[in-house]
Short mmCIF file of C-alpha atoms in Angstrom, two decimals:
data_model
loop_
_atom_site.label_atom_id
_atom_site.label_comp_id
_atom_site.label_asym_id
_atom_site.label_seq_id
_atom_site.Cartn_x
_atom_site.Cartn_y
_atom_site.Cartn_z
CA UNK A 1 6.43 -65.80 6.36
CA UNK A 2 9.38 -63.64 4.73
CA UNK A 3 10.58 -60.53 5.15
CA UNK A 4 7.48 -57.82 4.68
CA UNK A 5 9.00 -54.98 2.38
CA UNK A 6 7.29 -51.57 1.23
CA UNK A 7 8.65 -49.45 -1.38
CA UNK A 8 8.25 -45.98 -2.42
CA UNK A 9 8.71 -44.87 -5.51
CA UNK A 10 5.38 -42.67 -6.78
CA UNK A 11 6.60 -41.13 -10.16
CA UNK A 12 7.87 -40.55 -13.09
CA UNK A 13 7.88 -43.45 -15.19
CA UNK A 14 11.43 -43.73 -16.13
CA UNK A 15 12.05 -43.84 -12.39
CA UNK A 16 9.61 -46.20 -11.81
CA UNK A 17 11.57 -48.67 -14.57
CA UNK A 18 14.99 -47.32 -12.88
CA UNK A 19 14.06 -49.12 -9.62
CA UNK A 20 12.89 -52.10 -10.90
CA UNK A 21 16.01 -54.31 -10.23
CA UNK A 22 16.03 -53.68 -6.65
CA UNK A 23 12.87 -56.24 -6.73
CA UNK A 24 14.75 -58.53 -8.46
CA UNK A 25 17.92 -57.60 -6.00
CA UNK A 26 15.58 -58.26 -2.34
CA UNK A 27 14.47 -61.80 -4.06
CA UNK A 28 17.63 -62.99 -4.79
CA UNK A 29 19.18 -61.54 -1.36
CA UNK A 30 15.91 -62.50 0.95
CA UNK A 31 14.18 -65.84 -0.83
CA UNK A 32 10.15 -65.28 0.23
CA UNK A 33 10.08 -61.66 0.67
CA UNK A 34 6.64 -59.92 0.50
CA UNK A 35 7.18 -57.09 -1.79
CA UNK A 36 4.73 -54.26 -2.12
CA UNK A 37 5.23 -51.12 -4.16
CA UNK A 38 3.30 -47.50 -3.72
CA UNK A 39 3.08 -45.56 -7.33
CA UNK A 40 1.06 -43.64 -8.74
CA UNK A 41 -2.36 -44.98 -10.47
CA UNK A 42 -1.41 -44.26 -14.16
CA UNK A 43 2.62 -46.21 -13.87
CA UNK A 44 0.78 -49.20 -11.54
CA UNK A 45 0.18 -51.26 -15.49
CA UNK A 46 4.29 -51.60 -16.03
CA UNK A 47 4.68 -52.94 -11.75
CA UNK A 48 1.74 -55.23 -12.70
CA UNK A 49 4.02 -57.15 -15.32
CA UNK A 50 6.87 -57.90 -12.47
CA UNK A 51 5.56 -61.14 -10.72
CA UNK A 52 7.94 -60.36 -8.17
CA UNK A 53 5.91 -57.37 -6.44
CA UNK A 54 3.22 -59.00 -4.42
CA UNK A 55 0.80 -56.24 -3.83
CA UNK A 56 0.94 -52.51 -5.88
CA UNK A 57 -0.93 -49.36 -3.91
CA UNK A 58 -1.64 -46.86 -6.55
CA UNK A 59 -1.93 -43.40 -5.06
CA UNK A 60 -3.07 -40.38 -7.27
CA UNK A 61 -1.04 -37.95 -5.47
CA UNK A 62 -0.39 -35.76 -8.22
CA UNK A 63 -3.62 -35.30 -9.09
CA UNK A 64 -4.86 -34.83 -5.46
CA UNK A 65 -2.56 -32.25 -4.79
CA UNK A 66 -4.39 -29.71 -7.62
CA UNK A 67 -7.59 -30.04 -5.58
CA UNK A 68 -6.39 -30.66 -2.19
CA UNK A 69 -9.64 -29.79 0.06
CA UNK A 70 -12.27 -31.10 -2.22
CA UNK A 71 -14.47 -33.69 -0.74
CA UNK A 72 -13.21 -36.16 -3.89
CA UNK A 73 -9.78 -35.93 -3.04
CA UNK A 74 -10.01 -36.76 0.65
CA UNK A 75 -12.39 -39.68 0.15
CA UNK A 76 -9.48 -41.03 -1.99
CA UNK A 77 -7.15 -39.94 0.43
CA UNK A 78 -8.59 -42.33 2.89
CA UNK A 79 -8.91 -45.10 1.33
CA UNK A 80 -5.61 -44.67 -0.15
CA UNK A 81 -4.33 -44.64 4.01
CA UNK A 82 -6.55 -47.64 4.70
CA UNK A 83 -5.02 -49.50 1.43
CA UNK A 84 -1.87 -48.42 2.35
CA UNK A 85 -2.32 -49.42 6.11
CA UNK A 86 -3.68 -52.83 5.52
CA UNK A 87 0.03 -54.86 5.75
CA UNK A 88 2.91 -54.38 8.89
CA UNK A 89 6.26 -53.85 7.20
CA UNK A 90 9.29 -55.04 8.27
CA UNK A 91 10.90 -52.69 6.47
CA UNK A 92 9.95 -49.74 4.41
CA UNK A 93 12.42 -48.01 1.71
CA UNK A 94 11.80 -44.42 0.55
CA UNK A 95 13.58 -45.07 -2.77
CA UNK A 96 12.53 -41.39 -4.07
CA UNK A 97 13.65 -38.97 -1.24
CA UNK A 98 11.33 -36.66 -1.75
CA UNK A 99 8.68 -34.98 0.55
CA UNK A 100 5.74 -36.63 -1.00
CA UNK A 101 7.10 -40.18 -1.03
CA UNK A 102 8.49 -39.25 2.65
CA UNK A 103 4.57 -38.77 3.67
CA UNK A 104 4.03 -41.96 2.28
CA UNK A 105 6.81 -43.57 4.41
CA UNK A 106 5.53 -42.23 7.30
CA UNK A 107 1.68 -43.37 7.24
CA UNK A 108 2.81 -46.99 6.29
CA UNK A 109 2.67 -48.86 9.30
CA UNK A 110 5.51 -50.84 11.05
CA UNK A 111 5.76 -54.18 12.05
CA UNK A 112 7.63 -53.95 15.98
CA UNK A 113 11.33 -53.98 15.17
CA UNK A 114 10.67 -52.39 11.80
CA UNK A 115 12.51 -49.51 10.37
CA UNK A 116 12.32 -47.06 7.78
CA UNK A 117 15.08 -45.91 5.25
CA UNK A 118 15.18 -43.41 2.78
CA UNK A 119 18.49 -41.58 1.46
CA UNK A 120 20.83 -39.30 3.69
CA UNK A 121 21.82 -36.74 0.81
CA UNK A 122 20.94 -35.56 -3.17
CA UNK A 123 22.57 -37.38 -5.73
CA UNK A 124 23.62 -35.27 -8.61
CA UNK A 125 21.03 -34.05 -11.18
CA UNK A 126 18.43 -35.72 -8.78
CA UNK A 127 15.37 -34.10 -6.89
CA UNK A 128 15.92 -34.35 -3.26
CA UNK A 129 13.72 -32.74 0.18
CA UNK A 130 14.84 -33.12 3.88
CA UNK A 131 11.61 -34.53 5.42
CA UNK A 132 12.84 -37.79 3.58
CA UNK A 133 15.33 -38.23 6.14
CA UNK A 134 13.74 -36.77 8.76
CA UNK A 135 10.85 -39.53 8.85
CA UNK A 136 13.29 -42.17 8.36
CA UNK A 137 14.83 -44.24 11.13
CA UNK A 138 17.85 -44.76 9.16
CA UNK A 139 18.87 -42.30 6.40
CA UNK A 140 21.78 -43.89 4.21
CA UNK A 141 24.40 -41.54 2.38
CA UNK A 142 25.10 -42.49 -0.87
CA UNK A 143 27.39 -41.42 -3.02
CA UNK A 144 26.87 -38.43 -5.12
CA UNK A 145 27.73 -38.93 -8.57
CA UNK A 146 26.10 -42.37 -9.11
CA UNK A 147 23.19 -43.94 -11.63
CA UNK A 148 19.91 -43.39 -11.07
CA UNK A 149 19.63 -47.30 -10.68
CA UNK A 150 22.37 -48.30 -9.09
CA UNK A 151 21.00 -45.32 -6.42
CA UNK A 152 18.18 -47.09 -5.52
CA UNK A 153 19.97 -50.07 -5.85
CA UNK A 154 22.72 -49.34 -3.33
CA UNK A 155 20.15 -47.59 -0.98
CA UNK A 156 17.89 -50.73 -0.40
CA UNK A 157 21.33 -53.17 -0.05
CA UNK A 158 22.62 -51.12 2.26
CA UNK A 159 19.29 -50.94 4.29
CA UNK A 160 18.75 -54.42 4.57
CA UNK A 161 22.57 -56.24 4.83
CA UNK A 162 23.06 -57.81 1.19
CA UNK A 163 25.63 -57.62 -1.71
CA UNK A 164 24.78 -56.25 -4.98
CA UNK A 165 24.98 -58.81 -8.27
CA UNK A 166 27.15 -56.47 -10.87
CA UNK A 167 24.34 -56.25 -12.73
CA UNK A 168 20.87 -54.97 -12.91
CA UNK A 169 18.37 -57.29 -13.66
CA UNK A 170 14.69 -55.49 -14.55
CA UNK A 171 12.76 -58.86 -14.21
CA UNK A 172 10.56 -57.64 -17.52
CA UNK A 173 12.17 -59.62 -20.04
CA UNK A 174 12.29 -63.50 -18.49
CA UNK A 175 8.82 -62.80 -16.85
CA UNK A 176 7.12 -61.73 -20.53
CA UNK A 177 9.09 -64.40 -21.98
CA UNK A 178 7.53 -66.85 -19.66
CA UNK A 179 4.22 -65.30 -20.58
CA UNK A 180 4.84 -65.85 -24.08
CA UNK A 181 5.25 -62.33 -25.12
CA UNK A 182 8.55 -61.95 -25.84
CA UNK A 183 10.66 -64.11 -28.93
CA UNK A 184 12.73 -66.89 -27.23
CA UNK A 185 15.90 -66.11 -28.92
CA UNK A 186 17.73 -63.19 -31.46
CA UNK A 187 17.49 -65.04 -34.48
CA UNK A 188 13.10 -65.13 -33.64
CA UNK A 189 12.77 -60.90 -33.66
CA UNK A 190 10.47 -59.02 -35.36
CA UNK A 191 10.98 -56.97 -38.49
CA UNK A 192 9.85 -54.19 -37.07
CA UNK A 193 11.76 -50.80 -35.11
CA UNK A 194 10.14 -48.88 -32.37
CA UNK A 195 10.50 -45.34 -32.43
CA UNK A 196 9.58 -43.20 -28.93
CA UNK A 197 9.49 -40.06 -30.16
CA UNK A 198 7.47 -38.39 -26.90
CA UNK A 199 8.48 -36.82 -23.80
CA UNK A 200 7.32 -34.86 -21.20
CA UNK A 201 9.71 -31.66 -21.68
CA UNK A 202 9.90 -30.23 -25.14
CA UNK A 203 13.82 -29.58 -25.37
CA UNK A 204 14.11 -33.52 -25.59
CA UNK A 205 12.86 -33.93 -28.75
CA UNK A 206 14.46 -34.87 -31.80
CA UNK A 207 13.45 -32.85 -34.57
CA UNK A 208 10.78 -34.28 -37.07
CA UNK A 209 12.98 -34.57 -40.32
CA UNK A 210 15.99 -36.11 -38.46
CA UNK A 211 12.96 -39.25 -37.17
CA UNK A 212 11.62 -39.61 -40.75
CA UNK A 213 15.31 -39.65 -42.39
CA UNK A 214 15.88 -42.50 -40.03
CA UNK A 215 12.80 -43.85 -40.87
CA UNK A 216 13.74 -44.10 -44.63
CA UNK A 217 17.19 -45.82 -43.08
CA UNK A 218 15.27 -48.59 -41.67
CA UNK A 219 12.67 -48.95 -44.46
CA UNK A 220 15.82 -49.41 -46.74
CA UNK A 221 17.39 -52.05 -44.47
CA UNK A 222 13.93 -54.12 -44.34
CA UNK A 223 12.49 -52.94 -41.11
CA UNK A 224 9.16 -51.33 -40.81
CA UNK A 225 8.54 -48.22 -38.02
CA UNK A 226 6.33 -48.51 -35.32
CA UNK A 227 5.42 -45.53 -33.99
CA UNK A 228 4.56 -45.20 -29.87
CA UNK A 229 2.82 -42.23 -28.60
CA UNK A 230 1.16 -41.34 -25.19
CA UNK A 231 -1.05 -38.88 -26.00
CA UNK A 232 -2.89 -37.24 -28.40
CA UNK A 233 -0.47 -34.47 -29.28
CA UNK A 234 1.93 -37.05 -29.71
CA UNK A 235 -0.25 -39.32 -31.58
CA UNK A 236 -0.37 -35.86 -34.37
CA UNK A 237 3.46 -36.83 -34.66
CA UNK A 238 3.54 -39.91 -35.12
CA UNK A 239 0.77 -40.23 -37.84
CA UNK A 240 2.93 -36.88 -39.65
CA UNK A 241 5.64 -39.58 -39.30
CA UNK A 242 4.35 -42.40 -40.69
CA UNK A 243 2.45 -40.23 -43.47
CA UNK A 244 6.05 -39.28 -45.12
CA UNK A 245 7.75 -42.98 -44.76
CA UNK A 246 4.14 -44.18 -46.22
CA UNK A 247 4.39 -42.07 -48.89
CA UNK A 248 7.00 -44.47 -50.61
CA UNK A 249 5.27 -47.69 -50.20
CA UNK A 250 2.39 -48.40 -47.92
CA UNK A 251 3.67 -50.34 -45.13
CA UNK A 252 6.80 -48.86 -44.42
CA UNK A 253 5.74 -47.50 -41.03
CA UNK A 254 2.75 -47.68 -39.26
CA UNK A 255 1.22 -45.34 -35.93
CA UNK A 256 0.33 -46.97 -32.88
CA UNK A 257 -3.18 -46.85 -31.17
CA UNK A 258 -2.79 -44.99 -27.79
CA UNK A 259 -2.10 -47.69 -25.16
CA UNK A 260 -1.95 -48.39 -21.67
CA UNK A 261 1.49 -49.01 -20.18
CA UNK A 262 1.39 -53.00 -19.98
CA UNK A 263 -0.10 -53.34 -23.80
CA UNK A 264 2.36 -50.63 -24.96
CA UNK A 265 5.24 -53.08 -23.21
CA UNK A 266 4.02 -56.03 -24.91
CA UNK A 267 4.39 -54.27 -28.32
CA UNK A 268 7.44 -52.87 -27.82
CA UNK A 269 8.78 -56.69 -26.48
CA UNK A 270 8.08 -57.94 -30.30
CA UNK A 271 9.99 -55.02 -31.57
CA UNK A 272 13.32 -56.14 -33.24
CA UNK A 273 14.62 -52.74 -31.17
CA UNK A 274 13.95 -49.17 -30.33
CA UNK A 275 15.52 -46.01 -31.10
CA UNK A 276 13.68 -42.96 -28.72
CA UNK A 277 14.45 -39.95 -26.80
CA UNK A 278 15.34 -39.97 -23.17
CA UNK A 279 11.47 -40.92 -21.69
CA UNK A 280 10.54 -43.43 -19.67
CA UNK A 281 9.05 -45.29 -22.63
CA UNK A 282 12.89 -45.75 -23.53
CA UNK A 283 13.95 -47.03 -20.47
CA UNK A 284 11.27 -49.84 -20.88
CA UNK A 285 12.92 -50.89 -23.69
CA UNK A 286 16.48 -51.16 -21.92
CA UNK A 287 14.27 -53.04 -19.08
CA UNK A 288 13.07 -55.23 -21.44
CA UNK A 289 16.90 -55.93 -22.61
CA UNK A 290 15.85 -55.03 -26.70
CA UNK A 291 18.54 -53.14 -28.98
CA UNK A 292 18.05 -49.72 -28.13
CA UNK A 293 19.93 -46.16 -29.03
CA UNK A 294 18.74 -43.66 -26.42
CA UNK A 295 19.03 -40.28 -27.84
CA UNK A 296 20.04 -37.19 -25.25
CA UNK A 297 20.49 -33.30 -26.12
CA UNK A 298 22.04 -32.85 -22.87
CA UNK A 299 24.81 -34.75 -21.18
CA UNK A 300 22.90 -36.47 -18.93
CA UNK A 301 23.19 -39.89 -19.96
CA UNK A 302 25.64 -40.77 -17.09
CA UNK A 303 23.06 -40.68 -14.64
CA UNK A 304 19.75 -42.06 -16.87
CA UNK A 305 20.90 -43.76 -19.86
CA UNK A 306 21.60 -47.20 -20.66
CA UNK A 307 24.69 -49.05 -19.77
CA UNK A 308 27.03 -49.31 -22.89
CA UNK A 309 29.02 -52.09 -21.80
CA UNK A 310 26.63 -54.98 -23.10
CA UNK A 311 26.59 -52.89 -26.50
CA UNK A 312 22.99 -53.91 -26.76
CA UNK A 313 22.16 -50.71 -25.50
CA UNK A 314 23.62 -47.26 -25.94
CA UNK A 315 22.74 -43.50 -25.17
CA UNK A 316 23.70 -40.96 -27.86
CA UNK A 317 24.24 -37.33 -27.01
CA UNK A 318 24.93 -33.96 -29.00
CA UNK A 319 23.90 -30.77 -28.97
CA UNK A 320 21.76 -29.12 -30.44
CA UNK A 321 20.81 -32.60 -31.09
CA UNK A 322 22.42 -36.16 -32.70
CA UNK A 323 22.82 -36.29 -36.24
CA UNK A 324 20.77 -39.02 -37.87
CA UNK A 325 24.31 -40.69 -39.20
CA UNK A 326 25.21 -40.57 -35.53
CA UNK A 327 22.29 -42.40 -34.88
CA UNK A 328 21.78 -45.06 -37.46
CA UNK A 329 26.08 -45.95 -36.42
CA UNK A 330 25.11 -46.78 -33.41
CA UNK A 331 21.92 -48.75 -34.37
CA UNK A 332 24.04 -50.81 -36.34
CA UNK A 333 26.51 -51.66 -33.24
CA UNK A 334 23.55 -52.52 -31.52
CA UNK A 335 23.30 -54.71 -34.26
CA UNK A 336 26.40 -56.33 -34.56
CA UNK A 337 26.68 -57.22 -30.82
CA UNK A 338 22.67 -58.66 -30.44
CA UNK A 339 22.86 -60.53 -34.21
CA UNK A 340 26.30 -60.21 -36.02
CA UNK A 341 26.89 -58.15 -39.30
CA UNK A 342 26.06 -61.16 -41.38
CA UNK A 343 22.36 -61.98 -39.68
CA UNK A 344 20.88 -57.65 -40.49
CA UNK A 345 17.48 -58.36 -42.26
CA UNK A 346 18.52 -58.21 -45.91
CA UNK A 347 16.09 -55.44 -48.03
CA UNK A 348 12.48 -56.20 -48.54
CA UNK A 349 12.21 -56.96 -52.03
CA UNK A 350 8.78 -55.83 -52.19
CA UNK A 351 9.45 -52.77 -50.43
CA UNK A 352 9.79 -49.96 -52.95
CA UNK A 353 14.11 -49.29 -52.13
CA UNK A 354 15.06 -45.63 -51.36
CA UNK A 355 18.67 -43.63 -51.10
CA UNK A 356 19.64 -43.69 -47.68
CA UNK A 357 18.78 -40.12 -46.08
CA UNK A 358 21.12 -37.92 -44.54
CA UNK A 359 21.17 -35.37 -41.79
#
C-alpha cells in the first residue's frame, strides 16, 4: 500500500484550483500514494474531475458555523468526524493555515509514525491563524513573497522529502482530454470565448460596457460569447450582456444555464479561451491550460494570477480598471503563442460585421 496522504484545503474555489498541482506533484514524487482531500461540499464537483485524489470529504463548515448549536449542524458534524476518521494517514498537510482547516488537521487520525504539517508563517496578501502551527507536528516556513501555488506547492515538498518539477501541472486538462471532453489539439477549438464576468467581492468587476465592447471585438473576429454565471444575480448580467451583442445578429453571444462546478468545467474546456475577472472560475480556465486574459483592478496578480511565461495565459491589471484595448492586445498574444497570427478564425460571413468598439 502507498503512502496514505490527507489534505486540507476547505475554501475558496480559486484556492481550491491553486492547490491542485501538488496532487499531481505527490504522484509523480511517491508512485501509489492514497490521496484524499477535505473541502467544502459546494467546490467537492471540480476535486471530483482529478482522478488522482482517491477519496474527497466534503465538510460544510461554512455553513455550520452560522448555526453552530442546532441539532442539524452537529448531526453533520459527526458524521463529517466519522467520514473524516474512517482512513490512518501517514501524513496530513494543512495546505490553508488557517484555524478552521487547523481543526480539521487535528481530528484526522494518524497512522503511528505519522505527522502533521501545516505552514510556519503568513505569506503576503494571504489569510493566516496560529493554531495552524500549533496542531502541527512540523510547521514549515516558507517564504513570504511567493505564489499562491507554488505556496502550497513548496509546503507539501518540503513536508514529505521531494523536488519540485518547474512547473505546475493542474491534472484537469490530460484527465478531461482522456475523458473526451477536451479538443485533442489547437487547430480542433471551438469558436466560441468564455467570459467570467462574476466574483465574490464587487470592486473586481469589470464594468458592463467595457464586457459588451469586447464582446462586439470577438463577434467581429468570428467568435461567439459564452457567458458563465454562478448565481442568479449574476445570471441578470450575463443575459443584459448577451441582450446588447444579440442585438446585432442573433447568435453572437449566448447566456449560460446556472451549472454545477464539473458541468461548468466541461463547457469552459470546449471554449476556444476565456477572458474573466480574478475568480476562481478564471483560475479553472488557467487549470485547464485554455487561452486566458485574467483581468485585476488591483496589483495582485503576483500572488494569484496566471504565469505569463507560456504566453498562453496572462493577468492584466489597471486601475480603476483595464481598458478594453488593453484587453483585446493581450487576447490576441494569447493568440499568437496558442495558434499563430495566420490560424485567428477569419470573420463569420454570416455574422452581421460591426466597427470594432473602443473603451
Amino acid at each position: 500500500m502507498g503512502v496514505r496522504i490527507l489534505l486540507v484545503k476547505l475554501s475558496s474555489l480559486g484556492d481550491v484550483v491553486h492547490a491542485l498541482p501538488v496532487v499531481q506533484d505527490l504522484l509523480a514524487a511517491l508512485p501509489g500514494a492514497q490521496i484524499d482531500w477535505v473541502v467544502e461540499q459546494s467546490f467537492a464537483p471540480v476535486l471530483a474531475l482529478h482522478h488522482g485524489v482517491r477519496r474527497i470529504i466534503p465538510c460544510e463548515i461554512r455553513r455550520w458555523r452560522k448555526s453552530p448549536l442546532s441539532a442539524a449542524t452537529r448531526q453533520q458534524w459527526n458524521a463529517f468526524k466519522a467520514d473524516l476518521r474512517q482512513t490512518e494517514y501517514d501524513a496530513i498537510i494543512d495546505l490553508q493555515g488557517l484555524t478552521k482547516s487547523a481543526v480539521v488537521a487535528w481530528l484526522a487520525r494518524l497512522a503511528p509514525g505519522g505527522k502533521r504539517y501545516a505552514l510556519g508563517n503568513q505569506t503576503d496578501g494571504s489569510g493566516y491563524e496560529a493554531p495552524t502551527r500549533w496542531v502541527a507536528d512540523v510547521a514549515i516556513r516558507i517564504q513570504p513573497h511567493i505564489h499562491a501555488v507554488q505556496r502550497s506547492r513548496e509546503l507539501a515538498a518540503r513536508a514529505l522529502g521531494y523536488s519540485l518539477a518547474p512547473s505546475p501541472d493542474y491534472g484537469l486538462k490530460r484527465q478531461l482530454a482522456q475523458s473526451g471532453w477536451t479538443h485533442s489539439a489547437t487547430e480542433k477549438i471551438a469558436n466560441r470565448v468564455a467570459f467570467v464576468h462574476g466574483t465574490s467581492r464587487a470592486d473586481k468587476e469589470w464594468p458592463l460596457d467595457h464586457w459588451t465592447a469586447l464582446g462586439h471585438r470577438l463577434n467581429a473576429a468570428g467568435y461567439q460569447v459564452a457567458l458563465a454565471h454562478g448565481n442568479e444575480k449574476e445570471k441578470l448580467k450575463s443575459q443584459a450582456i448577451a441582450r446588447v451583442l444579440n442585438e446585432r445578429a442573433p447568435g453572437h453571444a449566448v447566456a449560460l444555464p446556472l451549472l454545477p462546478l464539473d458541468a461548468l468545467t466541461h463547457e469552459l474546456a470546449q471554449c476556444a479561451g476565456v477572458i474573466g475577472v480574478d475568480s476562481g472560475v478564471s483560475h479553472i480556465a488557467v487549470a485547464l491550460d485554455l487561452p486566458h486574459v485574467q483581468l485585476y483592478n488591483f496589483d495582485t496578480a503576483w500572488r494569484t494570477g496566471p504565469d505569463a511565461a507560456s504566453g498562453r495565459q496572462v493577468s492584466v491589471y489597471a486601475a480603476p480598471a483595464p481598458g478594453v484595448d488593453q484587453v483585446w492586445q493581450a487576447w490576441l498574444g494569447c493568440l499568437d503563442t496558442v495558434q499563430g497570427a495566420q490560424e485567428r478564425p477569419s470573420q463569420v460571413l454570416e455574422w452581421s460585421s460591426c466597427e470594432t468598439d473602443g473603451a
